[in-house]
CSV table of N, CA and C in Angstrom, one decimal:
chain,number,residue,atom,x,y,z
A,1,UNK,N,69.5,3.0,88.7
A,1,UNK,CA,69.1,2.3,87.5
A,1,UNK,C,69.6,3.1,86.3
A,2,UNK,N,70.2,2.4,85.4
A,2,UNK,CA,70.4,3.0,84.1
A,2,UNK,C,69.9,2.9,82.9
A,3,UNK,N,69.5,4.2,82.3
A,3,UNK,CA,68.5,3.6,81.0
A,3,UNK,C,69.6,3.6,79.7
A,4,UNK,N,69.1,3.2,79.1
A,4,UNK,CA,70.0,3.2,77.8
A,4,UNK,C,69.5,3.6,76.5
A,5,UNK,N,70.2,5.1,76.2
A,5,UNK,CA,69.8,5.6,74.9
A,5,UNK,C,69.6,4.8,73.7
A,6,UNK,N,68.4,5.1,73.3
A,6,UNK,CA,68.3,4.6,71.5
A,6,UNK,C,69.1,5.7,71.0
A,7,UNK,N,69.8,5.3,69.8
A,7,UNK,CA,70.3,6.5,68.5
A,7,UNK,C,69.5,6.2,67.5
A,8,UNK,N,69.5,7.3,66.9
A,8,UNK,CA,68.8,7.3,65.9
A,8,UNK,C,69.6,7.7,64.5
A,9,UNK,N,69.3,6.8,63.6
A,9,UNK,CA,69.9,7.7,62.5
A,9,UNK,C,69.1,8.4,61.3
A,10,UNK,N,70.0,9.1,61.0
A,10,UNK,CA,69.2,10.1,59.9
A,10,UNK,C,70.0,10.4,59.0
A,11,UNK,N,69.4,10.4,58.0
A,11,UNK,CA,70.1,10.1,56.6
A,11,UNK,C,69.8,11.6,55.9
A,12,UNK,N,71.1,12.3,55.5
A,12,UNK,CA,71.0,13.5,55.6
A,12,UNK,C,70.8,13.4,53.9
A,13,UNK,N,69.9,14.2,52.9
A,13,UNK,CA,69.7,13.6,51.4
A,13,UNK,C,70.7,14.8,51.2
A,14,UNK,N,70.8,16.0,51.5
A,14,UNK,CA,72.0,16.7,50.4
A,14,UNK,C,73.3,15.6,50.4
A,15,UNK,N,73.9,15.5,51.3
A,15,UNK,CA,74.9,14.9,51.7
A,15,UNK,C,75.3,13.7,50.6
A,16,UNK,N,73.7,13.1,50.7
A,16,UNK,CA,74.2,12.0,50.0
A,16,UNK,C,74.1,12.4,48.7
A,17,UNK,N,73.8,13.4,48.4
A,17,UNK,CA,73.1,13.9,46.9
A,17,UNK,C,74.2,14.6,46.0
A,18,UNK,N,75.2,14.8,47.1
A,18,UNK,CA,76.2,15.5,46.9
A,18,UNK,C,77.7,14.2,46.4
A,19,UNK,N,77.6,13.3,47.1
A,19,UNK,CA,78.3,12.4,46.6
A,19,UNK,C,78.5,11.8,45.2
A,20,UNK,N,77.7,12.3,44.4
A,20,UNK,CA,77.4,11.6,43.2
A,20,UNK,C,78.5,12.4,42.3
A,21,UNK,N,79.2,11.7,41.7
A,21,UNK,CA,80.5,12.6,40.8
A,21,UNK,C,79.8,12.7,39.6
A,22,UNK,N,80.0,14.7,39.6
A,22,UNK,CA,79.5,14.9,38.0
A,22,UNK,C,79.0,14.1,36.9
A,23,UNK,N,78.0,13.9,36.1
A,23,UNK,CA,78.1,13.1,34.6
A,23,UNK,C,77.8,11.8,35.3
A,24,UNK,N,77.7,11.3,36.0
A,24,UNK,CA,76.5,9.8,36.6
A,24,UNK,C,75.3,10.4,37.1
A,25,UNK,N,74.6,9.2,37.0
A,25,UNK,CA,73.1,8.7,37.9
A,25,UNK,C,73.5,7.9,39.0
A,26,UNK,N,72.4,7.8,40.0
A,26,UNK,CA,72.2,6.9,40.6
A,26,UNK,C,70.5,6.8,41.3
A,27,UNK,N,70.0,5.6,41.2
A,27,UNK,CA,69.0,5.1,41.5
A,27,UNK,C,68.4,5.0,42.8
A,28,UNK,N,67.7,5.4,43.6
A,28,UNK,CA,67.9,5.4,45.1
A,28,UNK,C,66.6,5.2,45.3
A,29,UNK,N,66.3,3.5,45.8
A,29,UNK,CA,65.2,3.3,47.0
A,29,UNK,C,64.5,4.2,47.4
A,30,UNK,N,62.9,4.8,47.3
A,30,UNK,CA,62.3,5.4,47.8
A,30,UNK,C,61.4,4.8,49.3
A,31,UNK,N,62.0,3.5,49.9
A,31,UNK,CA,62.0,2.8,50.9
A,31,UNK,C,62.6,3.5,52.1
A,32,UNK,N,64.4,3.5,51.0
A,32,UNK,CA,65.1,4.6,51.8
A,32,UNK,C,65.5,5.9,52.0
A,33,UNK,N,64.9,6.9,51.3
A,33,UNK,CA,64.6,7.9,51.1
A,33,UNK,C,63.4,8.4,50.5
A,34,UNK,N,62.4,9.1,50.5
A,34,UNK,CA,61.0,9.6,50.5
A,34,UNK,C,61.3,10.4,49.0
A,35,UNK,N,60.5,10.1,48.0
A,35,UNK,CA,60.4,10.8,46.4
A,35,UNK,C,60.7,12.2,47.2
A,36,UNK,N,59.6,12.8,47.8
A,36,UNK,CA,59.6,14.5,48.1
A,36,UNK,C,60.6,14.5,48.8
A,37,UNK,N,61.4,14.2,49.7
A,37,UNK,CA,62.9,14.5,50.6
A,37,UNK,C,63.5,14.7,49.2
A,38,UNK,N,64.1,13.5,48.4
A,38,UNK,CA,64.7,13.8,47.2
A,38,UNK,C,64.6,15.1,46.1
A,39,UNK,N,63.6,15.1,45.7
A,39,UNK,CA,63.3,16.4,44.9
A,39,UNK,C,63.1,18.2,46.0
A,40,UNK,N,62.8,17.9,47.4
A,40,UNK,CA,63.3,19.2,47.8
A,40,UNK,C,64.7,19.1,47.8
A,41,UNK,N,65.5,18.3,48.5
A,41,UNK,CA,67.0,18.5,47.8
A,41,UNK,C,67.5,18.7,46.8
A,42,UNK,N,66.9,18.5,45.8
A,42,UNK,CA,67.6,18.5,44.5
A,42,UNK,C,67.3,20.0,44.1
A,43,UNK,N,65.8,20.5,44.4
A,43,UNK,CA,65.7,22.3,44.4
A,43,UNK,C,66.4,22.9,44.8
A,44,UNK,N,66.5,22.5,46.4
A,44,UNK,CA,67.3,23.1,47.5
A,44,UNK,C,69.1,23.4,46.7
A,45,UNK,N,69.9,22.3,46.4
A,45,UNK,CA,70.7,22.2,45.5
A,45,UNK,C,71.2,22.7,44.0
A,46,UNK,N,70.0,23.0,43.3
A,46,UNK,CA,70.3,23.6,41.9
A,46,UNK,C,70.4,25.3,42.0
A,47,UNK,N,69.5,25.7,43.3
A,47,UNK,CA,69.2,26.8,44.1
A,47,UNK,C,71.0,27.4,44.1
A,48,UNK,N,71.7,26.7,44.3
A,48,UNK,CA,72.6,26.7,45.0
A,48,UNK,C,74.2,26.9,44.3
A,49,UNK,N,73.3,26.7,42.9
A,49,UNK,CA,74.4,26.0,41.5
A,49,UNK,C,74.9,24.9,40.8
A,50,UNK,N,73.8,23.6,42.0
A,50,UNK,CA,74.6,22.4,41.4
A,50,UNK,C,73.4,22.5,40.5
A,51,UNK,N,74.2,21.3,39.8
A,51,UNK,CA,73.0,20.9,38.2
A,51,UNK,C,72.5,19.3,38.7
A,52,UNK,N,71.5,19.4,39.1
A,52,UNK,CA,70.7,18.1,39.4
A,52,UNK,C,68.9,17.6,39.1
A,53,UNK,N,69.2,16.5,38.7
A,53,UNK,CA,67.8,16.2,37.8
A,53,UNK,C,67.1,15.0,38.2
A,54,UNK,N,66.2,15.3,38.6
A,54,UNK,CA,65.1,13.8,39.9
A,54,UNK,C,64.3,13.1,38.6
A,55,UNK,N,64.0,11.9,38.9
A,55,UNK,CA,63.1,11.7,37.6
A,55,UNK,C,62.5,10.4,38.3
A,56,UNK,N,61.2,9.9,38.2
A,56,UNK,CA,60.4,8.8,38.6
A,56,UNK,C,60.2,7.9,37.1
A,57,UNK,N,59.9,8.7,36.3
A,57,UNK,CA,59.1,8.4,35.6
A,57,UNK,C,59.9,6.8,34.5
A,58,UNK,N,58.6,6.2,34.9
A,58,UNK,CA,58.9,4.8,34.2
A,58,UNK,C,59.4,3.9,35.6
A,59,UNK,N,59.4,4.5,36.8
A,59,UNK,CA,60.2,3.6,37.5
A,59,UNK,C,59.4,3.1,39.0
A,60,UNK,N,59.4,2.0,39.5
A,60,UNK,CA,58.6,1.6,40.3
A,60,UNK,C,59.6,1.7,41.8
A,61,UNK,N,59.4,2.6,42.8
A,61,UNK,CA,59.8,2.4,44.2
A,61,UNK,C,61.0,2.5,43.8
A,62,UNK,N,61.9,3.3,43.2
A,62,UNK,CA,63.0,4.1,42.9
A,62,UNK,C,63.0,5.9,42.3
A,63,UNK,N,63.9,6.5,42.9
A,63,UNK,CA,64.2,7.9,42.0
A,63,UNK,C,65.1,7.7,40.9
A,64,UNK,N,65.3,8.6,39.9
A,64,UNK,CA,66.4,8.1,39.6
A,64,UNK,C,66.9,10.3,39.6
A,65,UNK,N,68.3,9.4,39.8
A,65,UNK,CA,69.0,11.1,40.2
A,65,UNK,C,70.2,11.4,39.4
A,66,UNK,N,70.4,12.4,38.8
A,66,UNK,CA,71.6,12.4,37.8
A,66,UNK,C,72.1,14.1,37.9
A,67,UNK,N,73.6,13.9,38.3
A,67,UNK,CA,73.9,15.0,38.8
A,67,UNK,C,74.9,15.4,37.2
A,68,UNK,N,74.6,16.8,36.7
A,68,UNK,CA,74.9,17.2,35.5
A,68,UNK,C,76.5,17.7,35.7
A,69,UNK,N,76.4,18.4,36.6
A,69,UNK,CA,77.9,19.1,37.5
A,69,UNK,C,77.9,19.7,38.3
């Protein structure tokens, strides 16, 4: 008998956090990613030397994320 793996995926937030070209924002679903996953990465990240800035405020079931450089 053969079973058949589920995969799973996993959404890695530096990675994606890292995509963002200097001097924009981007708004990101807290559906699809968790407020606290985002702002440890963005510590984890400034830690590190990038310039990145998490912000909720004013905003319903979104982050908003804006990478300085």
């Amino acid at each position: 008998m053969e079973t058949t793996l589920k995969l799973i995926k996993k959404t890695s937030v530096v990675d994606s956090l890292l995509t963002i070209d200097p001097g924009h924002e981007v708004f990101i679903r807290t559906r699809n990613i968790k407020a606290t996953a985002i702002y440890s990465a963005v510590r984890r990240l400034n830690r590190k030397g990038y310039a990145f800035i998490a912000s909720e405020a004013g905003l319903i079931d979104e982050v908003k994320v804006a990478r300085i450089r």
